[in-house]
Coordinates of C-alpha atoms in Angstrom, one line a residue:
M4 CA 1.4 19.7 -16.4
D5 CA 4.0 21.4 -14.0
P6 CA 5.7 18.3 -11.9
L7 CA 6.1 19.9 -9.3
A8 CA 2.3 20.7 -9.0
V9 CA 1.5 16.9 -10.1
I10 CA 3.2 16.2 -6.6
R11 CA 1.6 18.5 -5.0
S12 CA -1.4 17.5 -5.9
R13 CA -0.9 14.1 -5.1
L14 CA 0.3 14.6 -1.5
V15 CA -3.0 16.8 -1.0
R16 CA -5.4 13.6 -2.6
Q17 CA -3.6 10.8 -0.9
G18 CA -4.3 12.6 2.5
L19 CA -0.4 13.7 3.3
D20 CA -1.5 17.1 3.3
G21 CA -4.5 18.8 4.2
E22 CA -7.4 17.2 6.0
A23 CA -6.1 14.3 7.6
F24 CA -8.5 10.9 8.0
G25 CA -10.1 10.3 11.2
E26 CA -10.0 6.4 11.0
V27 CA -7.0 4.2 9.8
A28 CA -10.0 2.3 7.7
D29 CA -11.1 5.1 6.0
A30 CA -7.3 5.9 4.7
V31 CA -7.2 2.5 3.3
A32 CA -11.1 2.9 1.9
W33 CA -9.6 6.3 0.4
L34 CA -6.9 4.6 -1.5
G35 CA -8.1 1.4 -2.1
A36 CA -5.4 -0.6 -1.1
V37 CA -1.8 0.2 0.4
Q38 CA 0.8 -1.6 -0.1
A39 CA 2.1 -3.1 3.3
Q40 CA 4.6 -6.4 2.8
E41 CA 7.4 -4.2 5.4
F42 CA 4.4 -3.8 8.0
A43 CA 6.3 -1.6 10.2
E44 CA 6.8 0.8 7.6
A45 CA 3.1 0.5 6.2
K46 CA 1.6 1.4 9.7
W47 CA 3.9 4.7 9.3
S48 CA 2.4 5.5 5.9
L49 CA -0.9 5.3 7.3
A50 CA -0.3 6.9 10.6
E51 CA 1.1 10.0 8.5
R52 CA -2.7 10.1 6.9
V53 CA -4.5 9.4 10.0
R54 CA -5.2 12.2 12.5
G55 CA -3.4 11.4 15.7
A56 CA -2.5 8.1 14.8
T57 CA 0.2 6.1 17.1
D58 CA 1.7 2.7 16.3
E59 CA -0.1 1.4 18.9
S60 CA -3.7 2.4 17.2
V61 CA -2.6 1.3 13.6
E62 CA -2.1 -2.5 15.1
A63 CA -4.8 -1.9 17.3
A64 CA -7.4 -1.5 13.7
F65 CA -5.1 -4.4 12.2
T66 CA -5.6 -7.3 15.4
R67 CA -9.8 -6.0 15.3
G68 CA -9.8 -6.7 11.6
D69 CA -10.9 -3.4 10.1
I70 CA -8.0 -3.5 7.9
L71 CA -6.4 -6.8 6.2
R72 CA -3.0 -7.7 5.1
T73 CA -3.3 -10.1 2.2
H74 CA -2.4 -10.2 -1.3
A75 CA -3.9 -8.8 -3.6
L76 CA -3.6 -6.3 -6.8
R77 CA 0.3 -7.1 -6.9
P78 CA 2.1 -10.6 -6.0
T79 CA 2.8 -8.7 -2.6
W80 CA 0.8 -8.1 0.5
H81 CA -1.1 -5.1 0.4
F82 CA -3.8 -3.5 3.4
L83 CA -7.6 -3.8 1.9
S84 CA -9.9 -2.4 4.3
R85 CA -12.8 -5.1 5.3
S86 CA -15.8 -3.8 3.4
D87 CA -13.5 -3.9 0.3
A88 CA -11.1 -7.0 0.4
R89 CA -13.8 -9.8 -1.1
W90 CA -14.8 -7.5 -4.7
I91 CA -10.9 -6.3 -4.6
L92 CA -9.7 -9.4 -4.4
R93 CA -12.0 -11.1 -7.1
L94 CA -11.2 -8.4 -9.3
T95 CA -7.3 -8.5 -9.3
R96 CA -6.8 -12.5 -8.9
P97 CA -7.0 -13.7 -12.0
R98 CA -4.0 -11.5 -12.6
V99 CA -2.2 -12.0 -9.7
H100 CA -2.4 -15.5 -10.2
A101 CA -1.1 -15.6 -14.0
L102 CA 1.8 -13.3 -12.7
N103 CA 2.8 -16.2 -10.5
A104 CA 1.9 -19.3 -13.3
Y105 CA 6.1 -19.4 -13.3
W106 CA 6.4 -19.6 -10.1
Y107 CA 3.6 -21.9 -9.5
R108 CA 5.4 -24.2 -11.6
K109 CA 8.7 -24.0 -10.9
A110 CA 7.4 -24.9 -7.0
D111 CA 5.8 -28.1 -8.1
L112 CA 2.3 -26.5 -7.4
D113 CA -0.5 -27.4 -9.6
G114 CA -4.6 -27.4 -9.0
A115 CA -4.4 -30.6 -7.6
L116 CA -2.2 -29.8 -5.1
F117 CA -3.6 -26.2 -4.4
A118 CA -6.8 -28.0 -3.4
R119 CA -5.3 -30.7 -1.0
A120 CA -3.0 -27.4 0.6
D121 CA -5.8 -25.4 0.5
H122 CA -8.2 -27.8 2.2
I123 CA -5.9 -28.6 5.2
V124 CA -4.9 -24.4 6.1
T125 CA -8.5 -24.2 6.0
R126 CA -9.6 -27.1 8.4
A127 CA -6.4 -26.4 10.4
L128 CA -7.6 -22.8 11.1
A129 CA -11.3 -23.6 11.8
D130 CA -9.9 -25.9 14.4
E131 CA -7.6 -23.2 15.8
E132 CA -9.1 -20.0 15.0
F133 CA -5.3 -18.0 14.5
L134 CA -2.1 -19.8 13.5
T135 CA 1.4 -18.6 12.5
R136 CA 3.3 -19.6 9.0
S137 CA 5.7 -22.1 11.0
E138 CA 2.1 -23.4 12.5
L139 CA 0.6 -23.8 9.2
A140 CA 3.9 -25.6 7.3
D141 CA 3.6 -28.0 10.1
R142 CA 0.1 -29.1 9.3
L143 CA 0.9 -29.5 5.8
R144 CA 3.8 -31.4 6.5
E145 CA 1.9 -34.0 8.9
A146 CA -0.4 -34.4 5.8
G147 CA 2.4 -35.1 3.6
I148 CA 3.0 -31.7 1.4
E149 CA 6.4 -30.4 1.9
A150 CA 6.2 -26.2 2.1
T151 CA 9.1 -24.2 3.2
G152 CA 10.4 -20.9 1.6
P153 CA 9.0 -20.1 -1.5
R154 CA 6.7 -22.9 -2.3
L155 CA 5.2 -21.9 1.4
A156 CA 4.8 -18.4 0.3
Y157 CA 2.9 -19.6 -2.7
I158 CA 0.5 -21.9 -1.0
L159 CA -0.8 -19.0 1.4
M160 CA -0.7 -16.8 -1.3
H161 CA -2.8 -19.0 -3.2
A162 CA -5.5 -19.2 0.0
E163 CA -5.3 -15.6 0.2
L164 CA -6.2 -15.0 -3.6
E165 CA -9.3 -17.7 -3.0
E166 CA -10.7 -15.6 0.0
L167 CA -10.1 -18.4 2.1
V168 CA -7.6 -17.1 4.3
C169 CA -6.4 -13.5 5.6
S170 CA -4.6 -11.8 8.2
G171 CA -5.4 -12.3 11.9
P172 CA -4.1 -10.3 14.8
R173 CA -0.3 -10.7 15.1
R174 CA 0.9 -12.9 18.2
G175 CA 4.0 -11.3 19.6
R176 CA 6.0 -10.3 16.7
Q177 CA 4.2 -12.9 14.9
H178 CA 1.8 -12.4 11.8
T179 CA -0.7 -15.2 12.1
Y180 CA -3.4 -16.0 9.3
A181 CA -7.3 -16.5 10.1
L182 CA -10.0 -17.7 8.0
F183 CA -11.3 -15.2 6.0
D184 CA -15.0 -15.9 6.3
E185 CA -14.2 -15.2 10.1
R186 CA -12.8 -11.8 8.9
V187 CA -14.8 -10.5 6.6
P188 CA -18.8 -10.2 6.5
T189 CA -20.9 -10.0 3.4
S190 CA -20.7 -6.6 2.0
E191 CA -22.8 -4.3 -0.1
Y192 CA -20.6 -5.1 -3.3
E193 CA -20.9 -8.3 -3.0
D194 CA -22.4 -9.1 -6.2
R195 CA -20.5 -6.3 -8.1
S196 CA -19.7 -7.1 -11.6
V197 CA -16.3 -7.3 -12.9
E198 CA -17.2 -4.5 -15.1
S199 CA -18.8 -2.2 -12.3
G200 CA -15.7 -3.3 -10.0
L201 CA -13.1 -2.1 -12.8
Q202 CA -15.0 0.8 -12.9
E203 CA -14.5 1.0 -9.3
L204 CA -10.8 0.8 -8.6
I205 CA -10.0 3.0 -11.5
Y206 CA -12.1 5.7 -9.8
R207 CA -10.9 4.6 -6.1
Y208 CA -7.3 5.5 -7.6
L209 CA -7.5 8.4 -9.2
R210 CA -9.8 10.0 -6.9
S211 CA -7.1 9.4 -4.6
H212 CA -3.8 9.3 -6.3
G213 CA -4.5 11.6 -9.3
P214 CA -3.1 12.9 -11.2
A215 CA -1.9 9.7 -13.1
T216 CA -1.6 8.4 -16.3
L217 CA -3.4 5.3 -17.3
R218 CA -0.3 3.3 -17.1
D219 CA 0.4 4.1 -13.2
V220 CA -3.1 2.9 -12.5
T221 CA -3.0 -0.6 -14.6
T222 CA 0.2 -1.2 -13.1
W223 CA -0.4 -0.7 -9.6
A224 CA -3.6 -3.2 -9.8
S225 CA -2.5 -5.4 -12.8
L226 CA -5.6 -4.5 -14.6
P227 CA -5.8 -4.9 -18.5
V228 CA -4.6 -2.0 -20.8
R229 CA -8.0 -2.2 -23.5
E230 CA -10.6 -3.0 -20.8
S231 CA -8.9 -0.3 -18.7
R232 CA -9.5 2.5 -21.2
I233 CA -13.5 1.2 -21.4
A234 CA -13.4 1.7 -18.0
L235 CA -12.3 4.9 -18.0
A236 CA -14.3 6.3 -20.7
E237 CA -17.2 4.6 -18.7
L238 CA -16.5 6.7 -16.1
G239 CA -17.7 9.8 -17.2
T240 CA -17.9 13.0 -15.5
R241 CA -16.4 11.6 -12.4
I242 CA -12.7 12.1 -13.7
E243 CA -11.3 14.5 -15.9
S244 CA -8.2 14.4 -18.2
V245 CA -5.1 17.4 -19.1
T246 CA -3.4 16.4 -22.3
D247 CA 0.0 18.0 -23.0
D248 CA 3.2 17.1 -24.9
N249 CA 4.0 14.3 -22.5
G250 CA 0.9 12.7 -22.6
T251 CA -2.5 12.2 -20.9
V252 CA -3.4 11.9 -17.2
W253 CA -6.5 11.7 -15.6
H254 CA -8.1 13.0 -12.2
W255 CA -11.0 13.0 -10.0
T256 CA -13.7 15.7 -11.4
G257 CA -13.1 19.3 -9.6
H258 CA -9.5 18.2 -8.6
V259 CA -7.0 19.9 -10.8
A260 CA -3.1 19.4 -10.2
S261 CA -2.3 23.1 -11.5
A262 CA -4.8 24.1 -7.8
V263 CA -1.5 23.7 -5.8
P264 CA 0.0 26.7 -7.7
K265 CA 4.2 26.7 -7.3
S266 CA 3.6 30.4 -5.9
E267 CA 2.2 29.2 -2.8
P268 CA 4.4 26.2 -0.9
M269 CA 2.9 24.1 1.7
T270 CA 6.0 24.3 4.0
R271 CA 5.1 20.8 5.0
A272 CA 7.7 18.3 5.5
F273 CA 7.1 14.2 5.0
L274 CA 9.5 11.0 6.0
L275 CA 7.9 8.8 3.2
P276 CA 8.7 5.1 4.5
M277 CA 9.6 2.5 2.0
Y278 CA 7.0 1.1 -0.3
D279 CA 4.8 4.2 0.4
E280 CA 2.0 5.0 -2.1
M281 CA 3.6 8.3 -3.2
T282 CA 6.2 6.3 -4.8
V283 CA 5.3 2.5 -5.6
A284 CA 1.8 3.9 -6.8
Y285 CA 3.0 5.3 -9.6
Q286 CA 5.3 4.7 -13.0
D287 CA 5.2 8.0 -14.9
L288 CA 6.8 10.9 -12.2
R289 CA 7.4 9.2 -8.8
V290 CA 9.1 12.0 -7.2
V291 CA 10.4 15.3 -7.9
L292 CA 14.1 15.3 -7.2
D293 CA 15.8 18.5 -5.9
T294 CA 18.1 19.1 -8.6
A295 CA 21.6 18.2 -6.3
L296 CA 19.8 15.6 -6.3
P297 CA 21.5 12.2 -9.1
R298 CA 18.7 11.0 -11.7
V299 CA 17.2 8.4 -10.1
D300 CA 13.3 7.1 -10.2
F301 CA 13.1 5.8 -6.7
L302 CA 14.0 6.3 -3.1
E303 CA 13.1 3.8 -0.5
R304 CA 12.8 6.5 2.1
A305 CA 12.2 9.7 0.9
V306 CA 12.5 13.4 2.9
V307 CA 10.3 15.5 1.2
I308 CA 9.5 19.5 1.7
D309 CA 7.0 20.8 -0.5
G310 CA 6.6 18.3 -2.9
T311 CA 10.2 18.4 -3.9
T312 CA 12.6 15.3 -2.6
V313 CA 15.4 16.7 -0.8
G314 CA 16.7 13.9 0.9
T315 CA 16.5 10.4 2.8
W316 CA 15.9 9.3 5.9
K317 CA 16.6 6.1 8.4
R318 CA 15.4 5.3 11.9
T319 CA 18.1 3.8 15.3
L320 CA 15.4 2.7 17.9
A321 CA 16.3 2.6 21.4
A322 CA 14.5 1.2 24.2
R323 CA 13.0 4.8 24.7
S324 CA 14.0 7.0 22.0
V325 CA 14.8 6.8 18.4
V326 CA 17.1 8.3 16.4
V327 CA 15.9 9.5 12.9
E328 CA 19.3 10.1 10.4
V329 CA 18.4 12.3 7.5
T330 CA 20.9 13.0 4.8
L331 CA 20.2 16.0 2.5
V332 CA 21.5 16.8 -0.7
R333 CA 21.7 20.7 0.4
E334 CA 21.5 22.7 3.4
L335 CA 17.7 23.7 4.2
S336 CA 16.4 26.9 4.8
L337 CA 14.9 28.1 8.3
G338 CA 11.1 27.5 7.4
E339 CA 12.1 23.7 5.7
R340 CA 14.2 22.8 9.2
S341 CA 11.7 23.5 11.0
A342 CA 8.9 21.7 9.3
L343 CA 11.4 19.1 9.5
D344 CA 11.7 19.3 13.4
V345 CA 7.8 19.1 13.3
V346 CA 7.5 16.0 11.4
I347 CA 10.4 14.2 14.1
E348 CA 8.3 15.2 16.8
R349 CA 5.5 13.5 15.4
F350 CA 7.7 10.3 14.4
G351 CA 8.3 9.9 18.0
R352 CA 4.7 10.3 18.8
F353 CA 3.4 7.7 16.8
L354 CA 6.4 5.4 18.0
G355 CA 5.4 6.8 21.8
L356 CA 9.1 7.3 22.4
S357 CA 11.5 10.4 22.5
A358 CA 12.3 11.3 19.1
S359 CA 16.0 13.4 17.9
L360 CA 17.4 14.4 14.7
E361 CA 20.7 13.6 13.1
C362 CA 20.9 15.6 10.2
S363 CA 24.0 15.9 7.2
V364 CA 24.4 17.1 4.1
G365 CA 25.4 14.1 1.7
T366 CA 28.5 14.6 -1.0

């Protein structure tokens, strides 16, 4: 399949191009999960997919608990919708615990210590509702458990994976933890089997991220390959595949990558933030690079126009303004420059700041 057509198709499926989502939680539920260890970047990642979203509106959805920030899929933070959090955690936590096993041992964390720490953390949150990481570290230390740095991180990650704690509303710039059961009601998916959950997560991924390979989805969600192959087969007509000399890609039924032909460019620009799903969610064909770019697999902040990565960007914030510095690999056409101006203005509205562009062509 043509690489550029694949990227264009992914832009549409992920809600970046075409129909935008109406609510933040809708975007997260459609995508299944959204990588979110860089909180500010992840908020912009969602806002690019949600009609009229601002930093404040995404933060408000997070504060209400419409979306949660917790460890799932892989040993890093993700946004999950409240209705999906339980079954996704139950499906993926065994693999995440397995990936963490070396670091648990290195930090002298075993089952008995985790049980003590879990009890201390949940009791503290039952007493005071929302606590910061440092406040929970104090409670652990008072109970005789030293927890700083990576050791504290793995203690709290373990509690997240076990559905004991999750994100609470921020206190100023500080993140807080809350009791999972207080933020996540019982959902219709409560009794979903492992097999059913595996099928659903793979379907969500292919529906929102396809076309993609089996390696893409199993790496994205830390899923076992053999069981994932079986789940793919059991999805039947809900998904389709295309095979060529480069292998097999899967996609949602009715949406083929070639539906966005090379002769009809989108003429839209995107400022992809760090760890956007358009890059981190794939192992095969992460980006289509302009021919002038060096051969690399991953750009942290990519400027994408018509499905092609044409440069990188960074921002500089002031009290009332933001400057977006874009480094291109070539000069843009008038249409491309107009598209870039549009997304710069959109980024300013997201932040509630006056936005300006400083554009240069790198050597």
